[in-house]
mmCIF file of N, CA and C in Angstrom:
data_model
loop_
_atom_site.group_PDB
_atom_site.id
_atom_site.type_symbol
_atom_site.label_atom_id
_atom_site.label_comp_id
_atom_site.label_asym_id
_atom_site.label_seq_id
_atom_site.Cartn_x
_atom_site.Cartn_y
_atom_site.Cartn_z
ATOM 1 N N GLN G 1 87.717 84.920 118.427
ATOM 2 C CA GLN G 1 88.274 86.255 118.542
ATOM 3 C C GLN G 1 88.974 86.407 119.883
ATOM 4 N N VAL G 2 89.539 87.574 120.103
ATOM 5 C CA VAL G 2 90.235 87.843 121.351
ATOM 6 C C VAL G 2 89.721 89.155 121.918
ATOM 7 N N GLN G 3 89.488 89.181 123.229
ATOM 8 C CA GLN G 3 89.085 90.420 123.907
ATOM 9 C C GLN G 3 90.329 91.113 124.445
ATOM 10 N N LEU G 4 90.332 92.428 124.342
ATOM 11 C CA LEU G 4 91.485 93.235 124.727
ATOM 12 C C LEU G 4 91.026 94.343 125.668
ATOM 13 N N VAL G 5 91.747 94.534 126.755
ATOM 14 C CA VAL G 5 91.408 95.572 127.724
ATOM 15 C C VAL G 5 92.650 96.410 127.985
ATOM 16 N N GLU G 6 92.565 97.698 127.635
ATOM 17 C CA GLU G 6 93.690 98.613 127.838
ATOM 18 C C GLU G 6 93.586 99.315 129.182
ATOM 19 N N SER G 7 94.738 99.739 129.673
ATOM 20 C CA SER G 7 94.792 100.566 130.871
ATOM 21 C C SER G 7 96.105 101.346 130.847
ATOM 22 N N GLY G 8 96.180 102.367 131.700
ATOM 23 C CA GLY G 8 97.430 103.085 131.861
ATOM 24 C C GLY G 8 97.484 104.471 131.261
ATOM 25 N N GLY G 9 96.425 104.883 130.576
ATOM 26 C CA GLY G 9 96.423 106.220 130.013
ATOM 27 C C GLY G 9 96.303 107.275 131.094
ATOM 28 N N GLY G 10 96.438 108.536 130.676
ATOM 29 C CA GLY G 10 96.311 109.623 131.624
ATOM 30 C C GLY G 10 96.872 110.909 131.082
ATOM 31 N N LEU G 11 97.052 111.861 132.003
ATOM 32 C CA LEU G 11 97.578 113.177 131.671
ATOM 33 C C LEU G 11 99.018 113.274 132.159
ATOM 34 N N VAL G 12 99.901 113.724 131.276
ATOM 35 C CA VAL G 12 101.309 113.836 131.632
ATOM 36 C C VAL G 12 101.890 115.075 130.958
ATOM 37 N N GLN G 13 102.899 115.657 131.564
ATOM 38 C CA GLN G 13 103.558 116.807 130.966
ATOM 39 C C GLN G 13 104.528 116.353 129.872
ATOM 40 N N ALA G 14 104.781 117.250 128.944
ATOM 41 C CA ALA G 14 105.747 116.954 127.887
ATOM 42 C C ALA G 14 107.086 116.552 128.506
ATOM 43 N N GLY G 15 107.689 115.520 127.924
ATOM 44 C CA GLY G 15 108.926 114.984 128.460
ATOM 45 C C GLY G 15 108.737 113.849 129.446
ATOM 46 N N GLY G 16 107.516 113.641 129.863
ATOM 47 C CA GLY G 16 107.221 112.594 130.833
ATOM 48 C C GLY G 16 107.040 111.234 130.193
ATOM 49 N N SER G 17 106.637 110.275 131.028
ATOM 50 C CA SER G 17 106.497 108.887 130.590
ATOM 51 C C SER G 17 105.169 108.307 131.058
ATOM 52 N N LEU G 18 104.689 107.357 130.293
ATOM 53 C CA LEU G 18 103.531 106.550 130.662
ATOM 54 C C LEU G 18 103.758 105.135 130.158
ATOM 55 N N ARG G 19 103.125 104.182 130.821
ATOM 56 C CA ARG G 19 103.140 102.807 130.324
ATOM 57 C C ARG G 19 101.712 102.325 130.161
ATOM 58 N N LEU G 20 101.381 101.937 128.950
ATOM 59 C CA LEU G 20 100.066 101.376 128.661
ATOM 60 C C LEU G 20 100.133 99.856 128.734
ATOM 61 N N SER G 21 99.032 99.261 129.172
ATOM 62 C CA SER G 21 98.917 97.807 129.245
ATOM 63 C C SER G 21 97.720 97.352 128.427
ATOM 64 N N CYS G 22 97.858 96.188 127.833
ATOM 65 C CA CYS G 22 96.768 95.574 127.080
ATOM 66 C C CYS G 22 96.681 94.110 127.505
ATOM 67 N N ALA G 23 95.612 93.773 128.213
ATOM 68 C CA ALA G 23 95.401 92.408 128.666
ATOM 69 C C ALA G 23 94.540 91.670 127.644
ATOM 70 N N ALA G 24 95.048 90.532 127.181
ATOM 71 C CA ALA G 24 94.352 89.750 126.158
ATOM 72 C C ALA G 24 93.671 88.542 126.789
ATOM 73 N N SER G 25 92.571 88.128 126.169
ATOM 74 C CA SER G 25 91.804 86.998 126.706
ATOM 75 C C SER G 25 92.368 85.659 126.252
ATOM 76 N N ARG G 26 93.359 85.691 125.358
ATOM 77 C CA ARG G 26 94.009 84.473 124.893
ATOM 78 C C ARG G 26 95.508 84.574 125.116
ATOM 79 N N THR G 27 96.179 83.450 125.095
ATOM 80 C CA THR G 27 97.621 83.482 125.270
ATOM 81 C C THR G 27 98.261 84.253 124.122
ATOM 82 N N ILE G 28 99.273 85.038 124.481
ATOM 83 C CA ILE G 28 99.939 85.869 123.486
ATOM 84 C C ILE G 28 100.517 84.995 122.367
ATOM 85 N N PHE G 29 100.988 83.817 122.727
ATOM 86 C CA PHE G 29 101.594 82.945 121.717
ATOM 87 C C PHE G 29 100.619 82.592 120.604
ATOM 88 N N SER G 30 99.318 82.566 120.918
ATOM 89 C CA SER G 30 98.334 82.164 119.914
ATOM 90 C C SER G 30 97.915 83.314 119.006
ATOM 91 N N ILE G 31 98.390 84.508 119.302
ATOM 92 C CA ILE G 31 97.967 85.703 118.560
ATOM 93 C C ILE G 31 99.027 86.049 117.521
ATOM 94 N N ASN G 32 98.599 86.181 116.260
ATOM 95 C CA ASN G 32 99.546 86.425 115.174
ATOM 96 C C ASN G 32 100.264 87.760 115.318
ATOM 97 N N THR G 33 99.466 88.788 115.580
ATOM 98 C CA THR G 33 99.978 90.157 115.643
ATOM 99 C C THR G 33 99.257 90.879 116.752
ATOM 100 N N ILE G 34 99.984 91.638 117.556
ATOM 101 C CA ILE G 34 99.350 92.408 118.618
ATOM 102 C C ILE G 34 100.132 93.685 118.821
ATOM 103 N N GLY G 35 99.408 94.757 119.113
ATOM 104 C CA GLY G 35 100.120 96.004 119.323
ATOM 105 C C GLY G 35 99.191 97.172 119.518
ATOM 106 N N TRP G 36 99.666 98.352 119.129
ATOM 107 C CA TRP G 36 98.992 99.604 119.451
ATOM 108 C C TRP G 36 98.822 100.494 118.222
ATOM 109 N N TYR G 37 97.646 101.093 118.168
ATOM 110 C CA TYR G 37 97.343 102.176 117.248
ATOM 111 C C TYR G 37 96.891 103.369 118.065
ATOM 112 N N ARG G 38 96.823 104.526 117.456
ATOM 113 C CA ARG G 38 96.307 105.716 118.127
ATOM 114 C C ARG G 38 95.519 106.577 117.160
ATOM 115 N N GLN G 39 94.618 107.361 117.731
ATOM 116 C CA GLN G 39 93.801 108.261 116.927
ATOM 117 C C GLN G 39 93.656 109.586 117.652
ATOM 118 N N ALA G 40 94.176 110.621 117.033
ATOM 119 C CA ALA G 40 94.053 111.975 117.564
ATOM 120 C C ALA G 40 92.783 112.612 116.999
ATOM 121 N N PRO G 41 92.244 113.627 117.681
ATOM 122 C CA PRO G 41 91.019 114.285 117.193
ATOM 123 C C PRO G 41 91.180 114.798 115.767
ATOM 124 N N GLY G 42 90.233 114.451 114.920
ATOM 125 C CA GLY G 42 90.257 114.927 113.548
ATOM 126 C C GLY G 42 91.238 114.219 112.642
ATOM 127 N N LYS G 43 91.891 113.170 113.150
ATOM 128 C CA LYS G 43 92.876 112.456 112.347
ATOM 129 C C LYS G 43 92.499 110.982 112.223
ATOM 130 N N GLN G 44 93.114 110.325 111.244
ATOM 131 C CA GLN G 44 92.888 108.900 111.066
ATOM 132 C C GLN G 44 93.664 108.097 112.111
ATOM 133 N N ARG G 45 93.173 106.905 112.379
ATOM 134 C CA ARG G 45 93.878 106.005 113.279
ATOM 135 C C ARG G 45 95.186 105.583 112.611
ATOM 136 N N GLU G 46 96.262 105.569 113.405
ATOM 137 C CA GLU G 46 97.563 105.261 112.841
ATOM 138 C C GLU G 46 98.300 104.242 113.689
ATOM 139 N N LEU G 47 99.180 103.495 113.018
ATOM 140 C CA LEU G 47 100.001 102.512 113.703
ATOM 141 C C LEU G 47 100.974 103.202 114.651
ATOM 142 N N VAL G 48 101.136 102.616 115.850
ATOM 143 C CA VAL G 48 102.176 103.060 116.772
ATOM 144 C C VAL G 48 103.277 102.004 116.849
ATOM 145 N N ALA G 49 102.900 100.785 117.242
ATOM 146 C CA ALA G 49 103.885 99.714 117.388
ATOM 147 C C ALA G 49 103.174 98.371 117.375
ATOM 148 N N LEU G 50 103.844 97.378 116.793
ATOM 149 C CA LEU G 50 103.288 96.032 116.717
ATOM 150 C C LEU G 50 104.353 94.993 117.045
ATOM 151 N N ILE G 51 103.915 93.881 117.619
ATOM 152 C CA ILE G 51 104.725 92.674 117.722
ATOM 153 C C ILE G 51 104.121 91.696 116.731
ATOM 154 N N ILE G 52 104.964 91.176 115.863
ATOM 155 C CA ILE G 52 104.490 90.356 114.751
ATOM 156 C C ILE G 52 105.079 88.961 114.848
ATOM 157 N N GLY G 53 104.218 87.948 114.679
ATOM 158 C CA GLY G 53 104.668 86.571 114.599
ATOM 159 C C GLY G 53 105.526 86.156 115.773
ATOM 160 N N GLY G 54 106.771 85.771 115.483
ATOM 161 C CA GLY G 54 107.661 85.237 116.496
ATOM 162 C C GLY G 54 108.253 86.261 117.450
ATOM 163 N N GLY G 55 107.999 87.539 117.181
ATOM 164 C CA GLY G 55 108.490 88.536 118.118
ATOM 165 C C GLY G 55 109.131 89.752 117.493
ATOM 166 N N SER G 56 109.156 89.807 116.181
ATOM 167 C CA SER G 56 109.705 91.013 115.560
ATOM 168 C C SER G 56 108.782 92.190 115.839
ATOM 169 N N THR G 57 109.353 93.378 115.860
ATOM 170 C CA THR G 57 108.587 94.578 116.186
ATOM 171 C C THR G 57 108.613 95.569 115.038
ATOM 172 N N ASN G 58 107.566 96.385 115.004
ATOM 173 C CA ASN G 58 107.450 97.399 113.980
ATOM 174 C C ASN G 58 106.964 98.678 114.652
ATOM 175 N N TYR G 59 107.651 99.792 114.416
ATOM 176 C CA TYR G 59 107.308 101.066 115.038
ATOM 177 C C TYR G 59 107.045 102.129 113.980
ATOM 178 N N ALA G 60 106.146 103.036 114.305
ATOM 179 C CA ALA G 60 105.993 104.232 113.495
ATOM 180 C C ALA G 60 107.249 105.091 113.630
ATOM 181 N N ASP G 61 107.631 105.747 112.563
ATOM 182 C CA ASP G 61 108.834 106.583 112.591
ATOM 183 C C ASP G 61 108.748 107.647 113.679
ATOM 184 N N SER G 62 107.551 108.140 113.931
ATOM 185 C CA SER G 62 107.373 109.240 114.885
ATOM 186 C C SER G 62 107.635 108.836 116.326
ATOM 187 N N VAL G 63 107.659 107.528 116.616
ATOM 188 C CA VAL G 63 107.852 107.084 118.003
ATOM 189 C C VAL G 63 109.137 106.284 118.191
ATOM 190 N N LYS G 64 109.856 106.001 117.129
ATOM 191 C CA LYS G 64 111.099 105.224 117.239
ATOM 192 C C LYS G 64 112.072 105.920 118.174
ATOM 193 N N GLY G 65 112.650 105.133 119.065
ATOM 194 C CA GLY G 65 113.596 105.672 120.023
ATOM 195 C C GLY G 65 112.961 106.222 121.280
ATOM 196 N N ARG G 66 111.637 106.381 121.279
ATOM 197 C CA ARG G 66 110.930 106.909 122.453
ATOM 198 C C ARG G 66 109.982 105.876 123.053
ATOM 199 N N PHE G 67 109.354 105.077 122.214
ATOM 200 C CA PHE G 67 108.378 104.082 122.667
ATOM 201 C C PHE G 67 108.964 102.688 122.521
ATOM 202 N N THR G 68 108.570 101.802 123.445
ATOM 203 C CA THR G 68 109.004 100.409 123.383
ATOM 204 C C THR G 68 107.810 99.505 123.633
ATOM 205 N N ILE G 69 107.592 98.561 122.730
ATOM 206 C CA ILE G 69 106.533 97.576 122.908
ATOM 207 C C ILE G 69 107.157 96.291 123.446
ATOM 208 N N SER G 70 106.463 95.659 124.380
ATOM 209 C CA SER G 70 106.956 94.409 124.951
ATOM 210 C C SER G 70 105.774 93.550 125.351
ATOM 211 N N ARG G 71 106.052 92.295 125.682
ATOM 212 C CA ARG G 71 104.966 91.412 126.066
ATOM 213 C C ARG G 71 105.367 90.578 127.266
ATOM 214 N N ASP G 72 104.369 90.253 128.061
ATOM 215 C CA ASP G 72 104.515 89.369 129.211
ATOM 216 C C ASP G 72 103.675 88.138 128.909
ATOM 217 N N ASN G 73 104.348 87.073 128.466
ATOM 218 C CA ASN G 73 103.607 85.882 128.028
ATOM 219 C C ASN G 73 102.858 85.224 129.185
ATOM 220 N N ALA G 74 103.429 85.270 130.356
ATOM 221 C CA ALA G 74 102.800 84.605 131.502
ATOM 222 C C ALA G 74 101.472 85.250 131.875
ATOM 223 N N ASN G 75 101.363 86.563 131.629
ATOM 224 C CA ASN G 75 100.151 87.298 132.004
ATOM 225 C C ASN G 75 99.316 87.730 130.799
ATOM 226 N N ASN G 76 99.695 87.243 129.607
ATOM 227 C CA ASN G 76 98.933 87.560 128.389
ATOM 228 C C ASN G 76 98.740 89.069 128.235
ATOM 229 N N THR G 77 99.794 89.805 128.467
ATOM 230 C CA THR G 77 99.715 91.263 128.457
ATOM 231 C C THR G 77 100.800 91.844 127.550
ATOM 232 N N VAL G 78 100.419 92.864 126.819
ATOM 233 C CA VAL G 78 101.356 93.617 125.997
ATOM 234 C C VAL G 78 101.447 95.028 126.566
ATOM 235 N N TYR G 79 102.648 95.563 126.588
ATOM 236 C CA TYR G 79 102.887 96.892 127.147
ATOM 237 C C TYR G 79 103.404 97.844 126.070
ATOM 238 N N LEU G 80 103.143 99.117 126.307
ATOM 239 C CA LEU G 80 103.749 100.162 125.493
ATOM 240 C C LEU G 80 104.359 101.171 126.455
ATOM 241 N N GLN G 81 105.672 101.152 126.557
ATOM 242 C CA GLN G 81 106.388 102.130 127.379
ATOM 243 C C GLN G 81 106.631 103.362 126.525
ATOM 244 N N MET G 82 106.117 104.485 126.986
ATOM 245 C CA MET G 82 106.222 105.729 126.229
ATOM 246 C C MET G 82 107.045 106.736 127.018
ATOM 247 N N ASN G 83 108.193 107.087 126.484
ATOM 248 C CA ASN G 83 109.092 108.053 127.107
ATOM 249 C C ASN G 83 109.197 109.307 126.250
ATOM 250 N N SER G 84 109.699 110.360 126.854
ATOM 251 C CA SER G 84 109.898 111.632 126.148
ATOM 252 C C SER G 84 108.640 112.033 125.386
ATOM 253 N N LEU G 85 107.528 111.985 126.068
ATOM 254 C CA LEU G 85 106.248 112.259 125.410
ATOM 255 C C LEU G 85 106.160 113.700 124.944
ATOM 256 N N LYS G 86 105.469 113.866 123.826
ATOM 257 C CA LYS G 86 105.289 115.170 123.206
ATOM 258 C C LYS G 86 103.790 115.486 123.115
ATOM 259 N N PRO G 87 103.423 116.757 123.047
ATOM 260 C CA PRO G 87 101.996 117.086 122.893
ATOM 261 C C PRO G 87 101.366 116.396 121.683
ATOM 262 N N GLU G 88 102.118 116.193 120.639
ATOM 263 C CA GLU G 88 101.577 115.528 119.444
ATOM 264 C C GLU G 88 101.329 114.033 119.641
ATOM 265 N N ASP G 89 101.728 113.498 120.788
ATOM 266 C CA ASP G 89 101.398 112.104 121.119
ATOM 267 C C ASP G 89 99.999 111.991 121.719
ATOM 268 N N THR G 90 99.360 113.116 121.981
ATOM 269 C CA THR G 90 98.008 113.112 122.539
ATOM 270 C C THR G 90 97.045 112.409 121.592
ATOM 271 N N ALA G 91 96.349 111.399 122.113
ATOM 272 C CA ALA G 91 95.439 110.606 121.292
ATOM 273 C C ALA G 91 94.760 109.561 122.167
ATOM 274 N N VAL G 92 93.774 108.902 121.584
ATOM 275 C CA VAL G 92 93.249 107.682 122.189
ATOM 276 C C VAL G 92 94.082 106.529 121.635
ATOM 277 N N TYR G 93 94.616 105.736 122.528
ATOM 278 C CA TYR G 93 95.463 104.615 122.142
ATOM 279 C C TYR G 93 94.641 103.322 122.214
ATOM 280 N N TYR G 94 94.682 102.558 121.141
ATOM 281 C CA TYR G 94 93.917 101.328 121.026
ATOM 282 C C TYR G 94 94.845 100.125 120.893
ATOM 283 N N CYS G 95 94.522 99.092 121.640
ATOM 284 C CA CYS G 95 95.188 97.821 121.463
ATOM 285 C C CYS G 95 94.517 97.092 120.302
ATOM 286 N N TYR G 96 95.316 96.396 119.506
ATOM 287 C CA TYR G 96 94.806 95.693 118.333
ATOM 288 C C TYR G 96 95.479 94.333 118.256
ATOM 289 N N ALA G 97 94.714 93.319 117.882
ATOM 290 C CA ALA G 97 95.275 91.981 117.754
ATOM 291 C C ALA G 97 94.629 91.245 116.592
ATOM 292 N N ILE G 98 95.426 90.412 115.954
ATOM 293 C CA ILE G 98 94.918 89.518 114.923
ATOM 294 C C ILE G 98 95.066 88.096 115.431
ATOM 295 N N TYR G 99 93.929 87.436 115.618
ATOM 296 C CA TYR G 99 93.908 86.045 116.058
ATOM 297 C C TYR G 99 93.344 85.227 114.905
ATOM 298 N N ARG G 100 94.145 84.317 114.403
ATOM 299 C CA ARG G 100 93.817 83.606 113.166
ATOM 300 C C ARG G 100 93.574 84.678 112.103
ATOM 301 N N THR G 101 92.411 84.805 111.548
ATOM 302 C CA THR G 101 92.190 85.825 110.516
ATOM 303 C C THR G 101 91.336 86.980 111.016
ATOM 304 N N PHE G 102 91.041 87.004 112.316
ATOM 305 C CA PHE G 102 90.133 88.014 112.848
ATOM 306 C C PHE G 102 90.897 89.103 113.584
ATOM 307 N N GLY G 103 90.552 90.341 113.280
ATOM 308 C CA GLY G 103 91.131 91.472 113.989
ATOM 309 C C GLY G 103 90.207 91.925 115.102
ATOM 310 N N SER G 104 90.779 92.324 116.232
ATOM 311 C CA SER G 104 90.009 92.786 117.377
ATOM 312 C C SER G 104 90.627 94.061 117.926
ATOM 313 N N TRP G 105 89.769 94.947 118.405
ATOM 314 C CA TRP G 105 90.197 96.214 118.999
ATOM 315 C C TRP G 105 89.778 96.274 120.454
ATOM 316 N N GLY G 106 90.586 96.930 121.263
ATOM 317 C CA GLY G 106 90.191 97.274 122.604
ATOM 318 C C GLY G 106 89.346 98.530 122.593
ATOM 319 N N GLN G 107 88.921 98.955 123.786
ATOM 320 C CA GLN G 107 88.027 100.113 123.883
ATOM 321 C C GLN G 107 88.776 101.433 123.818
ATOM 322 N N GLY G 108 90.062 101.406 123.992
ATOM 323 C CA GLY G 108 90.882 102.607 123.911
ATOM 324 C C GLY G 108 91.152 103.224 125.268
ATOM 325 N N THR G 109 92.283 103.900 125.368
ATOM 326 C CA THR G 109 92.646 104.639 126.580
ATOM 327 C C THR G 109 93.231 105.980 126.172
ATOM 328 N N GLN G 110 92.790 107.029 126.852
ATOM 329 C CA GLN G 110 93.194 108.383 126.485
ATOM 330 C C GLN G 110 94.572 108.719 127.048
ATOM 331 N N VAL G 111 95.411 109.255 126.194
ATOM 332 C CA VAL G 111 96.706 109.797 126.605
ATOM 333 C C VAL G 111 96.718 111.274 126.229
ATOM 334 N N THR G 112 96.961 112.121 127.209
ATOM 335 C CA THR G 112 97.017 113.558 126.977
ATOM 336 C C THR G 112 98.357 114.088 127.474
ATOM 337 N N VAL G 113 99.083 114.752 126.578
ATOM 338 C CA VAL G 113 100.391 115.298 126.913
ATOM 339 C C VAL G 113 100.289 116.817 126.864
ATOM 340 N N SER G 114 100.521 117.457 127.988
ATOM 341 C CA SER G 114 100.428 118.914 128.053
ATOM 342 C C SER G 114 101.798 119.552 127.796
ATOM 343 N N SER G 115 101.755 120.722 127.195
ATOM 344 C CA SER G 115 103.016 121.404 126.860
ATOM 345 C C SER G 115 103.471 122.289 127.990
#
């Protein structure tokens, strides 16, 4: 399996930006899929953005054009740059990875966007 540690959450005003980081215990190249999900209070966990296989990306419609997922292979880290944040982006953000056939979750980081 792979261990994932998120950082970078916090409180920001609407329209602001945050960058989340996810440090993986294995090289990014060895991980099939890695990315971000989020869960708001009272709601189901939902996909935010993923890097799949050789590097293709997949975004939720609600974040397209505002969020960018990227990876730093040298540091085994995946980032989520979040711009033009909205109050509805408030949630706990979780890093997720599939290594071979096993899925792993990070502990989550809180993002709160005030109006």
